[in-house]
Amino acid sequence: MKVATKPDNRPYLLTREQASDFLGIDPKSFDKYIRPHDELERFMIGRHERYTIKSLINFIERHSA
């Protein structure tokens, strides 16, 4: 599957809120069910985590049953 890395006007590195919006879930659900997994690739900018759309899609596809 070809993944678009920058659809719409989203930045390349997404915040927690932008990542949860991309996935269509509440930020609290993102924190509870997705963010704790070590397999989710993230970038640290200072103390702030950032995510790419590609890493979110890859994570979801690996954990889909």
mmCIF file of N, CA, C and O in Angstrom:
data_model
loop_
_atom_site.group_PDB
_atom_site.id
_atom_site.type_symbol
_atom_site.label_atom_id
_atom_site.label_comp_id
_atom_site.label_asym_id
_atom_site.label_seq_id
_atom_site.Cartn_x
_atom_site.Cartn_y
_atom_site.Cartn_z
ATOM 1 N N MET A 1 0.835 -1.177 0.000
ATOM 2 C CA MET A 1 0.000 0.000 0.000
ATOM 3 C C MET A 1 0.879 1.239 0.000
ATOM 4 O O MET A 1 1.794 1.366 0.795
ATOM 5 N N LYS A 2 0.619 2.137 -0.898
ATOM 6 C CA LYS A 2 1.364 3.395 -0.982
ATOM 7 C C LYS A 2 0.781 4.381 0.018
ATOM 8 O O LYS A 2 -0.420 4.618 0.042
ATOM 9 N N VAL A 3 1.630 4.926 0.873
ATOM 10 C CA VAL A 3 1.184 5.826 1.927
ATOM 11 C C VAL A 3 1.543 7.255 1.545
ATOM 12 O O VAL A 3 2.698 7.554 1.262
ATOM 13 N N ALA A 4 0.546 8.123 1.541
ATOM 14 C CA ALA A 4 0.812 9.541 1.332
ATOM 15 C C ALA A 4 1.391 10.089 2.619
ATOM 16 O O ALA A 4 0.852 9.879 3.687
ATOM 17 N N THR A 5 2.498 10.775 2.516
ATOM 18 C CA THR A 5 3.164 11.228 3.721
ATOM 19 C C THR A 5 2.724 12.604 4.186
ATOM 20 O O THR A 5 3.004 12.988 5.297
ATOM 21 N N LYS A 6 2.040 13.366 3.337
ATOM 22 C CA LYS A 6 1.634 14.702 3.755
ATOM 23 C C LYS A 6 0.313 15.087 3.076
ATOM 24 O O LYS A 6 0.267 15.984 2.243
ATOM 25 N N PRO A 7 -0.788 14.402 3.431
ATOM 26 C CA PRO A 7 -2.062 14.776 2.825
ATOM 27 C C PRO A 7 -2.613 16.057 3.431
ATOM 28 O O PRO A 7 -2.261 16.443 4.545
ATOM 29 N N ASP A 8 -3.471 16.697 2.686
ATOM 30 C CA ASP A 8 -4.136 17.916 3.157
ATOM 31 C C ASP A 8 -3.098 18.964 3.566
ATOM 32 O O ASP A 8 -2.105 19.136 2.895
ATOM 33 N N ASN A 9 -3.358 19.619 4.655
ATOM 34 C CA ASN A 9 -2.442 20.646 5.156
ATOM 35 C C ASN A 9 -1.782 20.219 6.457
ATOM 36 O O ASN A 9 -1.362 21.058 7.234
ATOM 37 N N ARG A 10 -1.703 18.934 6.687
ATOM 38 C CA ARG A 10 -1.083 18.437 7.917
ATOM 39 C C ARG A 10 0.427 18.588 7.838
ATOM 40 O O ARG A 10 1.020 18.391 6.785
ATOM 41 N N PRO A 11 1.074 18.914 8.957
ATOM 42 C CA PRO A 11 2.541 18.935 8.961
ATOM 43 C C PRO A 11 3.079 17.514 8.876
ATOM 44 O O PRO A 11 2.347 16.544 9.102
ATOM 45 N N TYR A 12 4.338 17.366 8.540
ATOM 46 C CA TYR A 12 4.929 16.037 8.426
ATOM 47 C C TYR A 12 4.972 15.339 9.778
ATOM 48 O O TYR A 12 4.690 14.146 9.876
ATOM 49 N N LEU A 13 5.305 16.062 10.835
ATOM 50 C CA LEU A 13 5.320 15.494 12.182
ATOM 51 C C LEU A 13 4.073 15.951 12.918
ATOM 52 O O LEU A 13 3.838 17.152 13.072
ATOM 53 N N LEU A 14 3.276 14.978 13.356
ATOM 54 C CA LEU A 14 1.996 15.273 13.988
ATOM 55 C C LEU A 14 2.104 15.274 15.507
ATOM 56 O O LEU A 14 2.812 14.452 16.090
ATOM 57 N N THR A 15 1.368 16.164 16.125
ATOM 58 C CA THR A 15 1.245 16.161 17.578
ATOM 59 C C THR A 15 0.297 15.037 17.981
ATOM 60 O O THR A 15 -0.341 14.406 17.134
ATOM 61 N N ARG A 16 0.165 14.817 19.256
ATOM 62 C CA ARG A 16 -0.758 13.808 19.789
ATOM 63 C C ARG A 16 -2.184 14.100 19.331
ATOM 64 O O ARG A 16 -2.925 13.200 18.927
ATOM 65 N N GLU A 17 -2.587 15.351 19.370
ATOM 66 C CA GLU A 17 -3.939 15.726 18.965
ATOM 67 C C GLU A 17 -4.143 15.510 17.467
ATOM 68 O O GLU A 17 -5.177 15.011 17.039
ATOM 69 N N GLN A 18 -3.156 15.878 16.658
ATOM 70 C CA GLN A 18 -3.258 15.691 15.214
ATOM 71 C C GLN A 18 -3.248 14.206 14.854
ATOM 72 O O GLN A 18 -3.974 13.780 13.951
ATOM 73 N N ALA A 19 -2.440 13.416 15.549
ATOM 74 C CA ALA A 19 -2.386 11.974 15.300
ATOM 75 C C ALA A 19 -3.720 11.324 15.637
ATOM 76 O O ALA A 19 -4.232 10.500 14.873
ATOM 77 N N SER A 20 -4.311 11.700 16.760
ATOM 78 C CA SER A 20 -5.604 11.113 17.135
ATOM 79 C C SER A 20 -6.688 11.556 16.160
ATOM 80 O O SER A 20 -7.563 10.772 15.802
ATOM 81 N N ASP A 21 -6.625 12.798 15.687
ATOM 82 C CA ASP A 21 -7.583 13.278 14.691
ATOM 83 C C ASP A 21 -7.435 12.499 13.390
ATOM 84 O O ASP A 21 -8.424 12.094 12.785
ATOM 85 N N PHE A 22 -6.205 12.258 12.958
ATOM 86 C CA PHE A 22 -5.957 11.478 11.749
ATOM 87 C C PHE A 22 -6.553 10.080 11.872
ATOM 88 O O PHE A 22 -7.144 9.562 10.927
ATOM 89 N N LEU A 23 -6.417 9.475 13.055
ATOM 90 C CA LEU A 23 -6.944 8.128 13.268
ATOM 91 C C LEU A 23 -8.449 8.120 13.542
ATOM 92 O O LEU A 23 -9.065 7.063 13.550
ATOM 93 N N GLY A 24 -9.011 9.290 13.803
ATOM 94 C CA GLY A 24 -10.449 9.374 14.050
ATOM 95 C C GLY A 24 -10.844 8.945 15.447
ATOM 96 O O GLY A 24 -11.940 8.423 15.652
ATOM 97 N N ILE A 25 -9.939 9.157 16.405
ATOM 98 C CA ILE A 25 -10.229 8.790 17.785
ATOM 99 C C ILE A 25 -9.979 9.987 18.701
ATOM 100 O O ILE A 25 -9.314 10.948 18.318
ATOM 101 N N ASP A 26 -10.472 9.890 19.907
ATOM 102 C CA ASP A 26 -10.284 10.916 20.919
ATOM 103 C C ASP A 26 -8.828 10.893 21.406
ATOM 104 O O ASP A 26 -8.236 9.813 21.503
ATOM 105 N N PRO A 27 -8.236 12.051 21.713
ATOM 106 C CA PRO A 27 -6.860 12.051 22.226
ATOM 107 C C PRO A 27 -6.672 11.192 23.483
ATOM 108 O O PRO A 27 -5.618 10.578 23.656
ATOM 109 N N LYS A 28 -7.688 11.099 24.325
ATOM 110 C CA LYS A 28 -7.570 10.249 25.520
ATOM 111 C C LYS A 28 -7.502 8.775 25.136
ATOM 112 O O LYS A 28 -6.788 7.999 25.757
ATOM 113 N N SER A 29 -8.242 8.375 24.102
ATOM 114 C CA SER A 29 -8.166 6.999 23.608
ATOM 115 C C SER A 29 -6.799 6.729 22.990
ATOM 116 O O SER A 29 -6.230 5.648 23.163
ATOM 117 N N PHE A 30 -6.260 7.701 22.275
ATOM 118 C CA PHE A 30 -4.914 7.584 21.707
ATOM 119 C C PHE A 30 -3.902 7.352 22.823
ATOM 120 O O PHE A 30 -3.052 6.461 22.730
ATOM 121 N N ASP A 31 -4.020 8.130 23.903
ATOM 122 C CA ASP A 31 -3.110 7.981 25.040
ATOM 123 C C ASP A 31 -3.237 6.615 25.706
ATOM 124 O O ASP A 31 -2.256 6.037 26.146
ATOM 125 N N LYS A 32 -4.450 6.102 25.762
ATOM 126 C CA LYS A 32 -4.699 4.844 26.477
ATOM 127 C C LYS A 32 -4.352 3.611 25.652
ATOM 128 O O LYS A 32 -3.764 2.657 26.170
ATOM 129 N N TYR A 33 -4.720 3.603 24.366
ATOM 130 C CA TYR A 33 -4.617 2.374 23.571
ATOM 131 C C TYR A 33 -3.447 2.330 22.594
ATOM 132 O O TYR A 33 -3.011 1.245 22.215
ATOM 133 N N ILE A 34 -2.940 3.460 22.156
ATOM 134 C CA ILE A 34 -1.928 3.454 21.099
ATOM 135 C C ILE A 34 -0.584 3.972 21.587
ATOM 136 O O ILE A 34 0.448 3.333 21.383
ATOM 137 N N ARG A 35 -0.581 5.093 22.231
ATOM 138 C CA ARG A 35 0.654 5.748 22.634
ATOM 139 C C ARG A 35 1.563 4.918 23.538
ATOM 140 O O ARG A 35 2.793 5.004 23.407
ATOM 141 N N PRO A 36 1.041 4.076 24.438
ATOM 142 C CA PRO A 36 1.937 3.300 25.325
ATOM 143 C C PRO A 36 2.775 2.234 24.614
ATOM 144 O O PRO A 36 3.760 1.762 25.176
ATOM 145 N N HIS A 37 2.404 1.840 23.408
ATOM 146 C CA HIS A 37 3.120 0.771 22.706
ATOM 147 C C HIS A 37 4.505 1.235 22.260
ATOM 148 O O HIS A 37 4.639 2.265 21.600
ATOM 149 N N ASP A 38 5.512 0.454 22.596
ATOM 150 C CA ASP A 38 6.880 0.766 22.182
ATOM 151 C C ASP A 38 7.072 0.604 20.677
ATOM 152 O O ASP A 38 8.012 1.161 20.119
ATOM 153 N N GLU A 39 6.191 -0.167 20.022
ATOM 154 C CA GLU A 39 6.326 -0.393 18.586
ATOM 155 C C GLU A 39 5.910 0.822 17.758
ATOM 156 O O GLU A 39 6.204 0.892 16.577
ATOM 157 N N LEU A 40 5.207 1.767 18.357
ATOM 158 C CA LEU A 40 4.813 2.974 17.639
ATOM 159 C C LEU A 40 6.032 3.878 17.518
ATOM 160 O O LEU A 40 6.593 4.321 18.518
ATOM 161 N N GLU A 41 6.444 4.114 16.274
ATOM 162 C CA GLU A 41 7.600 4.977 16.049
ATOM 163 C C GLU A 41 7.220 6.417 16.351
ATOM 164 O O GLU A 41 6.149 6.875 16.002
ATOM 165 N N ARG A 42 8.117 7.106 17.023
ATOM 166 C CA ARG A 42 7.880 8.498 17.378
ATOM 167 C C ARG A 42 9.195 9.256 17.358
ATOM 168 O O ARG A 42 10.255 8.670 17.487
ATOM 169 N N PHE A 43 9.105 10.532 17.196
ATOM 170 C CA PHE A 43 10.253 11.423 17.265
ATOM 171 C C PHE A 43 10.086 12.299 18.482
ATOM 172 O O PHE A 43 8.988 12.777 18.755
ATOM 173 N N MET A 44 11.162 12.507 19.183
ATOM 174 C CA MET A 44 11.120 13.404 20.328
ATOM 175 C C MET A 44 11.706 14.744 19.913
ATOM 176 O O MET A 44 12.809 14.815 19.360
ATOM 177 N N ILE A 45 10.960 15.787 20.144
ATOM 178 C CA ILE A 45 11.429 17.146 19.941
ATOM 179 C C ILE A 45 11.371 17.783 21.318
ATOM 180 O O ILE A 45 10.290 18.146 21.791
ATOM 181 N N GLY A 46 12.520 17.841 21.955
ATOM 182 C CA GLY A 46 12.547 18.226 23.360
ATOM 183 C C GLY A 46 11.860 17.133 24.158
ATOM 184 O O GLY A 46 12.204 15.969 24.061
ATOM 185 N N ARG A 47 10.832 17.509 24.908
ATOM 186 C CA ARG A 47 10.062 16.521 25.670
ATOM 187 C C ARG A 47 8.765 16.146 24.968
ATOM 188 O O ARG A 47 7.925 15.465 25.543
ATOM 189 N N HIS A 48 8.587 16.593 23.728
ATOM 190 C CA HIS A 48 7.331 16.385 23.013
ATOM 191 C C HIS A 48 7.461 15.297 21.961
ATOM 192 O O HIS A 48 8.399 15.303 21.164
ATOM 193 N N GLU A 49 6.502 14.374 21.967
ATOM 194 C CA GLU A 49 6.480 13.305 20.975
ATOM 195 C C GLU A 49 5.803 13.795 19.703
ATOM 196 O O GLU A 49 4.816 14.532 19.761
ATOM 197 N N ARG A 50 6.326 13.351 18.565
ATOM 198 C CA ARG A 50 5.711 13.635 17.274
ATOM 199 C C ARG A 50 5.644 12.333 16.493
ATOM 200 O O ARG A 50 6.476 11.440 16.649
ATOM 201 N N TYR A 51 4.641 12.227 15.612
ATOM 202 C CA TYR A 51 4.371 10.997 14.868
ATOM 203 C C TYR A 51 4.216 11.332 13.395
ATOM 204 O O TYR A 51 3.725 12.393 13.041
ATOM 205 N N THR A 52 4.610 10.382 12.527
ATOM 206 C CA THR A 52 4.348 10.559 11.098
ATOM 207 C C THR A 52 3.094 9.765 10.741
ATOM 208 O O THR A 52 2.745 8.790 11.420
ATOM 209 N N ILE A 53 2.450 10.177 9.680
ATOM 210 C CA ILE A 53 1.267 9.457 9.205
ATOM 211 C C ILE A 53 1.655 8.032 8.834
ATOM 212 O O ILE A 53 0.945 7.082 9.161
ATOM 213 N N LYS A 54 2.796 7.879 8.207
ATOM 214 C CA LYS A 54 3.265 6.547 7.812
ATOM 215 C C LYS A 54 3.436 5.641 9.033
ATOM 216 O O LYS A 54 3.033 4.480 9.006
ATOM 217 N N SER A 55 4.024 6.169 10.117
ATOM 218 C CA SER A 55 4.223 5.337 11.309
ATOM 219 C C SER A 55 2.889 4.970 11.953
ATOM 220 O O SER A 55 2.731 3.859 12.472
ATOM 221 N N LEU A 56 1.923 5.876 11.913
ATOM 222 C CA LEU A 56 0.589 5.569 12.459
ATOM 223 C C LEU A 56 -0.095 4.476 11.644
ATOM 224 O O LEU A 56 -0.652 3.534 12.201
ATOM 225 N N ILE A 57 -0.046 4.598 10.323
ATOM 226 C CA ILE A 57 -0.669 3.587 9.455
ATOM 227 C C ILE A 57 0.009 2.237 9.641
ATOM 228 O O ILE A 57 -0.664 1.208 9.775
ATOM 229 N N ASN A 58 1.334 2.225 9.671
ATOM 230 C CA ASN A 58 2.063 0.960 9.866
ATOM 231 C C ASN A 58 1.697 0.315 11.190
ATOM 232 O O ASN A 58 1.497 -0.903 11.260
ATOM 233 N N PHE A 59 1.599 1.099 12.242
ATOM 234 C CA PHE A 59 1.238 0.570 13.558
ATOM 235 C C PHE A 59 -0.153 -0.055 13.528
ATOM 236 O O PHE A 59 -0.345 -1.165 14.013
ATOM 237 N N ILE A 60 -1.117 0.653 12.977
ATOM 238 C CA ILE A 60 -2.489 0.154 12.912
ATOM 239 C C ILE A 60 -2.572 -1.124 12.079
ATOM 240 O O ILE A 60 -3.214 -2.096 12.467
ATOM 241 N N GLU A 61 -1.878 -1.158 10.945
ATOM 242 C CA GLU A 61 -1.915 -2.351 10.102
ATOM 243 C C GLU A 61 -1.275 -3.555 10.806
ATOM 244 O O GLU A 61 -1.761 -4.668 10.691
ATOM 245 N N ARG A 62 -0.193 -3.335 11.555
ATOM 246 C CA ARG A 62 0.450 -4.442 12.285
ATOM 247 C C ARG A 62 -0.421 -4.969 13.414
ATOM 248 O O ARG A 62 -0.347 -6.130 13.788
ATOM 249 N N HIS A 63 -1.266 -4.126 13.997
ATOM 250 C CA HIS A 63 -2.069 -4.523 15.128
ATOM 251 C C HIS A 63 -3.529 -4.780 14.791
ATOM 252 O O HIS A 63 -4.348 -4.956 15.687
ATOM 253 N N SER A 64 -3.848 -4.813 13.505
ATOM 254 C CA SER A 64 -5.220 -5.139 13.096
ATOM 255 C C SER A 64 -5.364 -6.646 13.004
ATOM 256 O O SER A 64 -4.467 -7.342 12.558
ATOM 257 N N ALA A 65 -6.481 -7.118 13.437
ATOM 258 C CA ALA A 65 -6.723 -8.568 13.382
ATOM 259 C C ALA A 65 -7.611 -8.926 12.221
ATOM 260 O O ALA A 65 -8.298 -8.187 11.670
#
